[in-house]
Short mmCIF file of C-alpha atoms and ligand atoms in Angstrom, two decimals:
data_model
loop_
_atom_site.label_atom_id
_atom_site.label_comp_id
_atom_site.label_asym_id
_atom_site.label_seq_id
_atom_site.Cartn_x
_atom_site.Cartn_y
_atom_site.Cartn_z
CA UNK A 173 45.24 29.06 -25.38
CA UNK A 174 44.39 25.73 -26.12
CA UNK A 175 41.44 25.62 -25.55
CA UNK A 176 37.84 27.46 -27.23
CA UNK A 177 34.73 29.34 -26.29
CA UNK A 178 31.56 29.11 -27.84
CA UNK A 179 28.34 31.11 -26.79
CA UNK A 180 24.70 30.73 -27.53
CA UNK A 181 23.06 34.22 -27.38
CA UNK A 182 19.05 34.87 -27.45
CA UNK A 183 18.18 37.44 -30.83
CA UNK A 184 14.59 38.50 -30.07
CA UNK A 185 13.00 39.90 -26.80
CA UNK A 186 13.98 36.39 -24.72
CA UNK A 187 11.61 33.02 -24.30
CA UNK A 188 13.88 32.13 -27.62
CA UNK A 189 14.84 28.46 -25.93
CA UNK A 190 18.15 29.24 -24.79
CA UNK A 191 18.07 26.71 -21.96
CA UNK A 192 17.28 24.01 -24.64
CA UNK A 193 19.63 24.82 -27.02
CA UNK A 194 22.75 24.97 -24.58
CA UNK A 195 21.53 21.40 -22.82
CA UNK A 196 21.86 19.86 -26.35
CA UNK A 197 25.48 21.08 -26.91
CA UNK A 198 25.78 20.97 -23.25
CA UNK A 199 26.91 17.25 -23.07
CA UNK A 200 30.22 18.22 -25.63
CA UNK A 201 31.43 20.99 -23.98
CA UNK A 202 32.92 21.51 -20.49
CA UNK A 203 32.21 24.92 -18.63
CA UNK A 204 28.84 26.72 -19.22
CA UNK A 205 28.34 29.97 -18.07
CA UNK A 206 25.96 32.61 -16.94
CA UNK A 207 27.55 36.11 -17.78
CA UNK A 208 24.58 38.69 -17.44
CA UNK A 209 20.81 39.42 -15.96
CA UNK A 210 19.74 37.75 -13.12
CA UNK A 211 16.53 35.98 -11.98
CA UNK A 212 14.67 37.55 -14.62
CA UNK A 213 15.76 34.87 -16.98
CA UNK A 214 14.01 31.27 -16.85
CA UNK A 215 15.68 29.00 -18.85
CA UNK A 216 13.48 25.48 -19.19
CA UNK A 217 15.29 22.29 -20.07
CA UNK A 218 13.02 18.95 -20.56
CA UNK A 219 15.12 15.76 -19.66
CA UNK A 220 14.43 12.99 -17.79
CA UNK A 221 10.58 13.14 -18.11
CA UNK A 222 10.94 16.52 -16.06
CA UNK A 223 10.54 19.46 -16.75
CA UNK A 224 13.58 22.15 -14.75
CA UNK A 225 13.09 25.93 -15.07
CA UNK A 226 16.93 27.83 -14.32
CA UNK A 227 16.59 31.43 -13.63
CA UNK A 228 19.84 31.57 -12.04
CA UNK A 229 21.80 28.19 -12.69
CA UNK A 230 23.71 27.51 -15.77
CA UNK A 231 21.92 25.14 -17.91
CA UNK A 232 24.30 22.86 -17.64
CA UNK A 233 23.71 21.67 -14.37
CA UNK A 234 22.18 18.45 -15.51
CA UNK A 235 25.59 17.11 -17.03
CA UNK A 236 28.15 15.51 -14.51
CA UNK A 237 31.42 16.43 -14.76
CA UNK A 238 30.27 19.90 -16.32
CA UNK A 239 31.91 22.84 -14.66
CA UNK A 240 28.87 25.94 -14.44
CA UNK A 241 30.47 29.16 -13.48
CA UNK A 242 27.64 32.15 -12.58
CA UNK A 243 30.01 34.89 -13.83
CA UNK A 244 30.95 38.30 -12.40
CA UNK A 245 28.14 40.23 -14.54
CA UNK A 246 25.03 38.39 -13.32
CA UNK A 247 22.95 39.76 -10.35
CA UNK A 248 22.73 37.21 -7.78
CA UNK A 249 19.89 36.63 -5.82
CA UNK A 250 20.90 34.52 -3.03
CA UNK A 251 17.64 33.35 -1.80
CA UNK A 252 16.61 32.12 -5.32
CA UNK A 253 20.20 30.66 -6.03
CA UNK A 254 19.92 28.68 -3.23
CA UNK A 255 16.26 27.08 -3.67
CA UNK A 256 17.24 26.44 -7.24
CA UNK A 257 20.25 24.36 -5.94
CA UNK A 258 19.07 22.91 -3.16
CA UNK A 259 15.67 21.66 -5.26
CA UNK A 260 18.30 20.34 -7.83
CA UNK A 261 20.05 18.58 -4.80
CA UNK A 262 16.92 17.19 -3.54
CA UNK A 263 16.91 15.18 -6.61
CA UNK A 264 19.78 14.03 -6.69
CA UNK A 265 20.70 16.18 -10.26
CA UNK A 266 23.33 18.81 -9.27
CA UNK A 267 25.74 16.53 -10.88
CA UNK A 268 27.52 20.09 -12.48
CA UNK A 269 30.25 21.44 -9.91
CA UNK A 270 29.06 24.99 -8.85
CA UNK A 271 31.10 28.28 -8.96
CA UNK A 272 29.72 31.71 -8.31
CA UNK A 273 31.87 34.57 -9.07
CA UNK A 274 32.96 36.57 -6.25
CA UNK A 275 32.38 39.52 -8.05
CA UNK A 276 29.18 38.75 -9.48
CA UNK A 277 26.86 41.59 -7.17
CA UNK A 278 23.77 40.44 -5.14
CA UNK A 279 20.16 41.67 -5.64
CA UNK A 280 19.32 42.84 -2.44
CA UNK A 281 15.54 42.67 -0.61
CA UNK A 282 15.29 45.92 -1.17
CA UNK A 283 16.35 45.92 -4.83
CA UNK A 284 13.15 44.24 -5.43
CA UNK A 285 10.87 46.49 -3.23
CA UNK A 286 12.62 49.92 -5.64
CA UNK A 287 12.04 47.70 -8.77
CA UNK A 288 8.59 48.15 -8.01
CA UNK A 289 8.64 51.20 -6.76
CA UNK A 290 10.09 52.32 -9.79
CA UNK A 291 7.50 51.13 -11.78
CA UNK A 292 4.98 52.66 -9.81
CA UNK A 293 6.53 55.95 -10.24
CA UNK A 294 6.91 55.62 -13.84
CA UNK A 295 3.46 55.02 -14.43
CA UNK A 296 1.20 53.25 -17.34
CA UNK A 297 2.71 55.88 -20.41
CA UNK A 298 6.29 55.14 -18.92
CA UNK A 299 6.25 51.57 -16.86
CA UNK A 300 8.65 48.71 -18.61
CA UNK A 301 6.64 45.87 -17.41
CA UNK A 302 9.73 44.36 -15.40
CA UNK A 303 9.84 40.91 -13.49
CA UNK A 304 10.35 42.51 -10.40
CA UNK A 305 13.59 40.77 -9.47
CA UNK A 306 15.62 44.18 -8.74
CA UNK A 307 17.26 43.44 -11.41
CA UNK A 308 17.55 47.29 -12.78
CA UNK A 309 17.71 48.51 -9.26
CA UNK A 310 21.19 45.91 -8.26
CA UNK A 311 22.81 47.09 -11.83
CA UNK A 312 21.95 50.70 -10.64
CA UNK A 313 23.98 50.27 -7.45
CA UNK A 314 26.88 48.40 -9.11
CA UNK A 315 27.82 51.01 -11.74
CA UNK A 316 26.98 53.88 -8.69
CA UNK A 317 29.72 51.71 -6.74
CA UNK A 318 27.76 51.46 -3.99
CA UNK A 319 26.78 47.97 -5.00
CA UNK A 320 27.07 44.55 -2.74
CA UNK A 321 29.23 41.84 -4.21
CA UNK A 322 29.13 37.73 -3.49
CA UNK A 323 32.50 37.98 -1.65
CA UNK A 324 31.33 40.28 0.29
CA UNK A 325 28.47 37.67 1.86
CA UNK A 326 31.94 36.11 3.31
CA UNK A 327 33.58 39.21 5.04
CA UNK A 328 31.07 40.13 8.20
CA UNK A 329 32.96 43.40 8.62
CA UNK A 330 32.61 44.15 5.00
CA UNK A 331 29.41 43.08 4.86
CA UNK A 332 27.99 45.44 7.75
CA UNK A 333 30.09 48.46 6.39
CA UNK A 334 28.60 48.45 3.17
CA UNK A 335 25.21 47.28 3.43
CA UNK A 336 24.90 49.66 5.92
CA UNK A 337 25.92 52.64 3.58
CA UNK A 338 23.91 50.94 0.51
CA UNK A 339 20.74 50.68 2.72
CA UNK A 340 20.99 54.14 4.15
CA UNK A 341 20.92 55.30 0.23
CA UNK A 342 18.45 52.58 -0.72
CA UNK A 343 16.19 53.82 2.84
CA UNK A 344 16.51 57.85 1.72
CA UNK A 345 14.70 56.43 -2.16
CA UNK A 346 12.06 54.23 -0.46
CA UNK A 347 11.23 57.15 2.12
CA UNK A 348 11.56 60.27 0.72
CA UNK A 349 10.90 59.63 -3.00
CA UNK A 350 8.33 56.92 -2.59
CA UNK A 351 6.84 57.52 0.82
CA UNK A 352 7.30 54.02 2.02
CA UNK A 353 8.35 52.20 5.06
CA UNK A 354 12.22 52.10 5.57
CA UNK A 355 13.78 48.19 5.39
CA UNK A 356 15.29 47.18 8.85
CA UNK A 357 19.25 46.91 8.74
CA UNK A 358 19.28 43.55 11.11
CA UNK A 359 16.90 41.45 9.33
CA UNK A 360 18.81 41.77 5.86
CA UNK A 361 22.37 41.55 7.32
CA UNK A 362 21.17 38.41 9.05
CA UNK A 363 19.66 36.39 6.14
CA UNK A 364 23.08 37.46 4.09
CA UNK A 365 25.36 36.04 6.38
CA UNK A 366 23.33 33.35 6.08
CA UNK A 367 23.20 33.18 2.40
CA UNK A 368 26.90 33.64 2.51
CA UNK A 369 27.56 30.67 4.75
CA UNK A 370 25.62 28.63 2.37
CA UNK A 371 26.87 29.88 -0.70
CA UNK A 372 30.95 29.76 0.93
CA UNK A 373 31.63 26.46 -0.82
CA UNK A 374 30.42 27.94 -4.50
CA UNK A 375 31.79 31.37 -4.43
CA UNK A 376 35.44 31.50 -6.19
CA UNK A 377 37.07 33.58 -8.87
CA UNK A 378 35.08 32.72 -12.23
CA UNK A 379 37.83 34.24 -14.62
CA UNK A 380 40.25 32.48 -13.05
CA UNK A 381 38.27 28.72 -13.27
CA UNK A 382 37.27 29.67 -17.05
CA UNK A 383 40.95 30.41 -18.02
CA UNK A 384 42.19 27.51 -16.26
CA UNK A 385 39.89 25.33 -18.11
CA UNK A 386 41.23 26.91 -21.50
CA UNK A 387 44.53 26.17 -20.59
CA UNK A 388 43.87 22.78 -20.51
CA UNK A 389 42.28 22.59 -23.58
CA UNK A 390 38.77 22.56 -22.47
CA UNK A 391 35.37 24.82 -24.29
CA UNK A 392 33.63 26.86 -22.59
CA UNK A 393 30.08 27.63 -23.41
CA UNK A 394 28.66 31.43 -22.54
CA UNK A 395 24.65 30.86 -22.27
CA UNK A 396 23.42 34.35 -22.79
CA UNK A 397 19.97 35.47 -20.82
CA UNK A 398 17.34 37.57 -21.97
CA UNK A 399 17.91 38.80 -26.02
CA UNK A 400 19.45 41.19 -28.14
CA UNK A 401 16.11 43.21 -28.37
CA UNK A 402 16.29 43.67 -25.01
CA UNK A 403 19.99 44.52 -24.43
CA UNK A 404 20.48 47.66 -22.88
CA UNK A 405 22.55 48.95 -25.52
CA UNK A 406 21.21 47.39 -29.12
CA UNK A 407 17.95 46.95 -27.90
CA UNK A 408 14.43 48.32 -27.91
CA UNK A 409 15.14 50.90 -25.23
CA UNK A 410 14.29 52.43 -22.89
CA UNK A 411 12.01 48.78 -23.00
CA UNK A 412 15.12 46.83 -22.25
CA UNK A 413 16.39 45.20 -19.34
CA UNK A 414 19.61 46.66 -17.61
CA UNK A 415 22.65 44.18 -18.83
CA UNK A 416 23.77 43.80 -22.47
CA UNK A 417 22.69 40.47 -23.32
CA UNK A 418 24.37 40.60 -26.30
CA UNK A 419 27.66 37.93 -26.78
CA UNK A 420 29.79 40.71 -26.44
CA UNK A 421 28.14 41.06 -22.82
CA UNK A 422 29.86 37.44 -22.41
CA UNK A 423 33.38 38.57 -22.64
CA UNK A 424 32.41 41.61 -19.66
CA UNK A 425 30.04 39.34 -17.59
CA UNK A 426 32.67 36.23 -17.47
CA UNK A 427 36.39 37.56 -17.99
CA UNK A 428 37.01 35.79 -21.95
CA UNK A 429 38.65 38.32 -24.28
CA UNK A 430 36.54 38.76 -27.77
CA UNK A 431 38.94 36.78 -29.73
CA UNK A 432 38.95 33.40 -28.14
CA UNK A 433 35.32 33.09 -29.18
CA UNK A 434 34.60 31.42 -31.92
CA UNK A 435 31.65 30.39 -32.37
CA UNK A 436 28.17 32.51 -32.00
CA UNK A 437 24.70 30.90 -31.80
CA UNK A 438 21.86 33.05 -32.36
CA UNK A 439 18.67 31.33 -30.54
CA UNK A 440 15.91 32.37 -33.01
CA UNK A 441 11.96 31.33 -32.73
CA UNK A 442 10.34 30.56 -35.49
CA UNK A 443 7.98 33.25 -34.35
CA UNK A 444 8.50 36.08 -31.87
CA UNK A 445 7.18 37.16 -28.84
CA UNK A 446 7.72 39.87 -26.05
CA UNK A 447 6.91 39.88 -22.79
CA UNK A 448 6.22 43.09 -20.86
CA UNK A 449 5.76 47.02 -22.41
CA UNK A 450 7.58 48.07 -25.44
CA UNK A 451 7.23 48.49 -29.22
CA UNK A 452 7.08 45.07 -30.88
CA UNK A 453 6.07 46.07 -35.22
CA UNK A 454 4.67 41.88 -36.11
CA UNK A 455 2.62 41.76 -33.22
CA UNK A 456 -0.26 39.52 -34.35
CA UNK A 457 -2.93 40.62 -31.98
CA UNK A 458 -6.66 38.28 -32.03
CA UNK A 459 -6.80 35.07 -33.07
CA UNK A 460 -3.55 34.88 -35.04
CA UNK A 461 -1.77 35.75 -31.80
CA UNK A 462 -3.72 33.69 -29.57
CA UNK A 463 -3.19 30.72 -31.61
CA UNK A 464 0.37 31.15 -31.32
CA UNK A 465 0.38 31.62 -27.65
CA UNK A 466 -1.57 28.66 -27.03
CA UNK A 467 0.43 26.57 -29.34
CA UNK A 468 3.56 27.22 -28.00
CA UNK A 469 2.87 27.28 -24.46
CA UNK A 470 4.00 30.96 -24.23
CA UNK A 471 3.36 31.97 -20.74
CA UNK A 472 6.77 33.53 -19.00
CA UNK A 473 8.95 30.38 -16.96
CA UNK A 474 9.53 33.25 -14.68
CA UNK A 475 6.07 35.60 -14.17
CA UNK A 476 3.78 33.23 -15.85
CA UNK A 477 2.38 36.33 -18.16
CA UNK A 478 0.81 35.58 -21.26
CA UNK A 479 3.30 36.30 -23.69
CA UNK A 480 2.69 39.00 -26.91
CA UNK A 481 2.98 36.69 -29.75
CA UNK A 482 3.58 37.32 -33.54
CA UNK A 483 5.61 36.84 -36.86
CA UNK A 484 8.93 36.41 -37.90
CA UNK A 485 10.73 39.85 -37.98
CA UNK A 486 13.85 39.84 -40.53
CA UNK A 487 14.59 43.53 -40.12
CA UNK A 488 15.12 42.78 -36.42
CA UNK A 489 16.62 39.37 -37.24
CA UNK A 490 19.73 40.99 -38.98
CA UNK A 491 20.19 43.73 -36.85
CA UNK A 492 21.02 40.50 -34.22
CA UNK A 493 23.02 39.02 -36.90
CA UNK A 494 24.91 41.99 -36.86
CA UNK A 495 25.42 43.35 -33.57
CA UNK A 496 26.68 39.78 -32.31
CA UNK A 497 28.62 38.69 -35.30
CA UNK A 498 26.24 35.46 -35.60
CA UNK A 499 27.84 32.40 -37.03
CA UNK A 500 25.11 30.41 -36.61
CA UNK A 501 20.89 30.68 -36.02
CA UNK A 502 19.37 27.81 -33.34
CA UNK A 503 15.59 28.15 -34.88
CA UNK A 504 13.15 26.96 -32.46
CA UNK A 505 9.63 25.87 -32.28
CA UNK A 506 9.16 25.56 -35.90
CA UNK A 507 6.84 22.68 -35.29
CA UNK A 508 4.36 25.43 -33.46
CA UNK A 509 3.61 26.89 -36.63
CA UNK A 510 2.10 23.16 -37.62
CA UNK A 511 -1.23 24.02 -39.22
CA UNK A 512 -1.21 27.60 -39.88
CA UNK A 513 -2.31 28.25 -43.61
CA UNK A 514 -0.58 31.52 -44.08
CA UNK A 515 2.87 32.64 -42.82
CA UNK A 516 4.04 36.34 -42.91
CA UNK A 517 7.65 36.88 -42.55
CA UNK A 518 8.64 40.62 -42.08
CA UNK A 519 11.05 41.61 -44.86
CA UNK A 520 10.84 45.48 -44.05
CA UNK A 521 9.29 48.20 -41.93
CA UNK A 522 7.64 50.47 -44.11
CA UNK A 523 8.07 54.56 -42.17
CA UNK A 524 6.61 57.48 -42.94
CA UNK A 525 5.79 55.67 -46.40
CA UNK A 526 9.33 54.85 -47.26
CA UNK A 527 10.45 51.29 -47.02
CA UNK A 528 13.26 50.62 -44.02
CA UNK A 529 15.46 47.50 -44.04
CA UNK A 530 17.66 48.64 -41.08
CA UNK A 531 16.43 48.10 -37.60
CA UNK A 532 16.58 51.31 -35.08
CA UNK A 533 16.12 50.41 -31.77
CA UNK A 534 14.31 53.80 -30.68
CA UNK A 535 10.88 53.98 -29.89
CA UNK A 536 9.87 57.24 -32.27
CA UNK A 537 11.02 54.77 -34.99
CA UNK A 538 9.37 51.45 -33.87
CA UNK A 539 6.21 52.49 -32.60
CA UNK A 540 5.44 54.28 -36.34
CA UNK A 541 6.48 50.96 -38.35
CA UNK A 542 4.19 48.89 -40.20
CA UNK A 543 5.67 45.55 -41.56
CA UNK A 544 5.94 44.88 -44.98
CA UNK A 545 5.18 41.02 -44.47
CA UNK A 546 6.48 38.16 -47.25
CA UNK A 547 3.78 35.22 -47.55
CA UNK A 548 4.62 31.73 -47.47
CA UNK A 549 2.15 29.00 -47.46
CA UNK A 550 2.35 26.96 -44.54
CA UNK A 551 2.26 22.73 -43.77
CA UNK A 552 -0.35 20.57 -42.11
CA UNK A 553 1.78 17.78 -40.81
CA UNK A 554 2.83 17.03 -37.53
CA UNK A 555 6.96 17.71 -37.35
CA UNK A 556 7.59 17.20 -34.45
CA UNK A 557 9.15 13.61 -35.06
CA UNK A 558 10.99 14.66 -37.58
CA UNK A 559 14.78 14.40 -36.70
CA UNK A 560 16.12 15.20 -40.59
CA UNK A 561 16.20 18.58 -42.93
CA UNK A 562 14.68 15.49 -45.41
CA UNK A 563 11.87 14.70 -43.27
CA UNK A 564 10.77 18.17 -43.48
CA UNK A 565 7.61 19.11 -45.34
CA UNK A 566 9.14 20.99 -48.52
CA UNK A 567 6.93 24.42 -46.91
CA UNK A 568 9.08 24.29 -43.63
CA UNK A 569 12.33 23.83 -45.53
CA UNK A 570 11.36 27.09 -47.89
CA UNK A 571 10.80 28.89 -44.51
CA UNK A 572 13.76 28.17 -43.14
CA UNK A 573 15.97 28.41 -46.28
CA UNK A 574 14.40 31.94 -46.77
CA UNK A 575 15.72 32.62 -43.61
CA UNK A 576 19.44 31.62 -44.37
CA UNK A 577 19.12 33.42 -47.60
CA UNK A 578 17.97 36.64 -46.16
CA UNK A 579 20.36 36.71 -42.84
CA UNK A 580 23.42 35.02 -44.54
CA UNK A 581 23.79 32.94 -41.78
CA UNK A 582 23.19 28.54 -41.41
CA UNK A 583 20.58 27.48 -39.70
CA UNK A 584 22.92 25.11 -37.23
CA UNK A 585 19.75 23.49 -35.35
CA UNK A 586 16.29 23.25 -35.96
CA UNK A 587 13.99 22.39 -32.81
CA UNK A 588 10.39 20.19 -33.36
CA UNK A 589 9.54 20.05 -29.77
CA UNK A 590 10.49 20.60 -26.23
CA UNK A 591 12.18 17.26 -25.47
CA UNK A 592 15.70 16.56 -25.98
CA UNK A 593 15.36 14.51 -28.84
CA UNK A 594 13.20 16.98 -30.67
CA UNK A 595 15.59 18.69 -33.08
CA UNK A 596 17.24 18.41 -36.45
CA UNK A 597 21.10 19.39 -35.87
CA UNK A 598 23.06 20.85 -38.85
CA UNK A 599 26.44 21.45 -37.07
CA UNK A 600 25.84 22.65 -33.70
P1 LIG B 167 13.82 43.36 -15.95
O1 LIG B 167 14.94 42.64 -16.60
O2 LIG B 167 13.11 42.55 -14.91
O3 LIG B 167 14.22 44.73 -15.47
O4 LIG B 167 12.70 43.64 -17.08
C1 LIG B 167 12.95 44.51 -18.18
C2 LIG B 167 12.23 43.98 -19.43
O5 LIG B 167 12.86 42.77 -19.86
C3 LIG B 167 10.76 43.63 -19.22
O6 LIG B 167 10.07 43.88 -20.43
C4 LIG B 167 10.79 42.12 -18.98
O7 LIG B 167 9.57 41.50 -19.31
C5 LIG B 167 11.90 41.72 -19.91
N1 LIG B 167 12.59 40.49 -19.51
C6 LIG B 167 13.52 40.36 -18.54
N2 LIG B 167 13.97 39.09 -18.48
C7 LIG B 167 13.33 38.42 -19.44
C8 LIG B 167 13.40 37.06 -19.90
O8 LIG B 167 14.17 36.24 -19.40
N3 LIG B 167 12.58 36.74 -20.92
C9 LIG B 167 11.76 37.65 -21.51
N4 LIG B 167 11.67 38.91 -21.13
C10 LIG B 167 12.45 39.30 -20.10
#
């Protein structure tokens, strides 16, 4: 194979700056691709003076001549697919050429009504605080094999025979478990052969377009979605969402085998923050965490909830280093932490009075954590202009070289700000 793969993977809970870490390699490589989650994800790229939020789209959509696949192990929601492109067409900036996988499955309307339902049921001791995109409700139905996939939006015949068997299942849940109105069979048919007419020129055979591209020597960039604290696997479960978000996720959700990738980029904020339920051990709650949150803007791109905010967790940190084999850290935001006087980096969990250095993902564990915080003295300037490691006050630099030092890993890119230009690269 002559050509290489590359993927940029989210290490925390998500809201890490994924989308603006794959727009600035974005321009040097050639495919990008979507390989898990759905329209749970909101990926926001500055350029242009504008500001574009992706919850479906590749982030690469910007670039012409780009290639952005949506690979087989995303869940498609039509509807929102094709607002997304058609806003980016309005424009004028869908300058990427478009494929969707074919056996990427759709998120159903009724995916969305059980997502809530679901939550409902589970209650405020149990609920997982999800978006509400049916996300865990369409990955439900595709490992049951009873799920919907984008090819299928092409084949009428298909289409009727098994939406009709996945709504009679989906009908039985909303009715008899959750006493609510049944969905009518005619309306959702019609708006998906509608979404598949409009989606007919997109929908092709993603491994087959990513391999091709590798052939002739071409990289291809796998933009992970959500983070590895909220894979459903190496996560924080059962407060996860239902894809593994990890990079090996990118070799299921697009068709690459493990080897060909190279390169792993761990997107890393300089803080951390969680949206939705779920144990999170350097919450900063009061005016630490507010600060933070206002600072950095961190309301979700996709719900618009306030976003838990807090400090730096290490112990979590490496377990990401180790689950995806990182080769590299993106660290993001830095400049949001402009001004504080005091920052606490987690070094351990402290349990049952013993000190911890490895990360478990279960909740008995996390919820009965304290962190054992290291203090470094923080920087007044403004860095947000700076575009060198030199131009860095010598407080950021010891933050971020403690964080090489700890994790083993380079820090590849530094980001000052939410504009293109508002980074320090270091080999990504
Ligand atoms: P779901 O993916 O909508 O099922 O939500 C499951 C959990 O993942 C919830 O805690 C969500 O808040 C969280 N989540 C899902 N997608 C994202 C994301 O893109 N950023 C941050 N959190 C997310």
């Amino acid at each position: 194979m002559k050509g290489k793969v590359e993927a940029i993977i989210g290490t925390q809970w998500g809201d890490e700056g994924k989308g603006r870490v794959v727009d600035a390699v974005a321009s040097r490589v050639d495919v990008v691709v979507r390989y898990q989650g759905g329209a749970n994800a909101g990926h926001t790229v500055m350029a242009e003076g504008e500001t574009y939020i992706f919850h479906l789209l590749p982030s690469g959509m910007l670039y012409p001549g780009k290639t952005c696949v949506i690979g087989n192990g995303v869940v498609v929601d039509p509807q929102q697919l094709i607002e997304e492109f058609e806003g980016l067409q309005e424009k004028g900036k869908d300058r990427a050429r478009l494929v969707v996988s074919g056996n990427a499955h759709v998120v159903m309307p009724y995916h969305k009504v059980l997502d809530g339902m679901e939550e409902r049921f589970r209650g405020m001791g149990h609920r997982i605080g999800t978006t509400r995109r049916g996300i865990g409700p369409c990955y439900m139905d595709k490992v049951s094999r009873r799920g919907i996939r984008m090819e299928d939006l092409l084949e009428p015949d298909i289409l009727r025979e098994k939406l009709t068997f996945n709504l009679e299942y989906s009908n039985l849940l909303l009715t008899r478990i959750y006493e609510e109105s049944p969905l009518s069979f005619g309306d959702i048919y019609d708006k998906a052969l509608a979404w598949g007419k409009k989606l007919a020129p997109y929908i092709g055979d993603g491994p087959l377009v990513i391999h091709r591209a590798l052939e002739a020597g071409e990289t291809v960039l796998l933009e992970g979605a959500q983070g590895t604290l909220l894979d459903v696997d190496h996560g924080t479960y059962p407060f996860v969402t239902s894809s593994n978000a990890v990079g090996g996720g990118g070799c299921t959700g697009s068709g690459v085998g493990p080897v060909w990738i190279s390169r792993m980029t761990g997107v890393t904020k300089a803080y951390c923050t969680r949206v939705g339920a779920g144990p999170f051990p350097t919450e900063a709650k009061g005016e630490a965490g507010d600060r933070l949150r206002e600072r950095g803007g961190e309301y979700g791109a996709t719900t618009g909830r306030p976003r838990r905010c807090g400090w730096l967790d290490l112990v979590a940190l490496k377990h990401s280093v180790r689950v995806n084999g990182l080769t590299g850290i993106a660290l993001t935001k830095l400049d949001v932490l402009s001004g504080e006087k005091i920052l606490p980096v987690c070094v351990a969990y402290s349990h049952e009075g013993q000190r911890e250095e490895n990360f478990r993902g279960g909740y008995s564990f996390l919820e009965n954590v304290k962190p054992v915080y290291h203090e470094f003295p923080g920087w007044d300037a403004d860095i947000s202009l700076c575009n060198t490691w030199e131009a860095l006050p010598e407080e950021a630099r010891k933050y971020v070289s403690f964080i090489e030092e700890e994790t083993g890993v380079p820090v590849v890119f530094i980001g000052v700000g939410a504009k293109r230009d508002q980074m320090i690269r270091r080999g990504l």
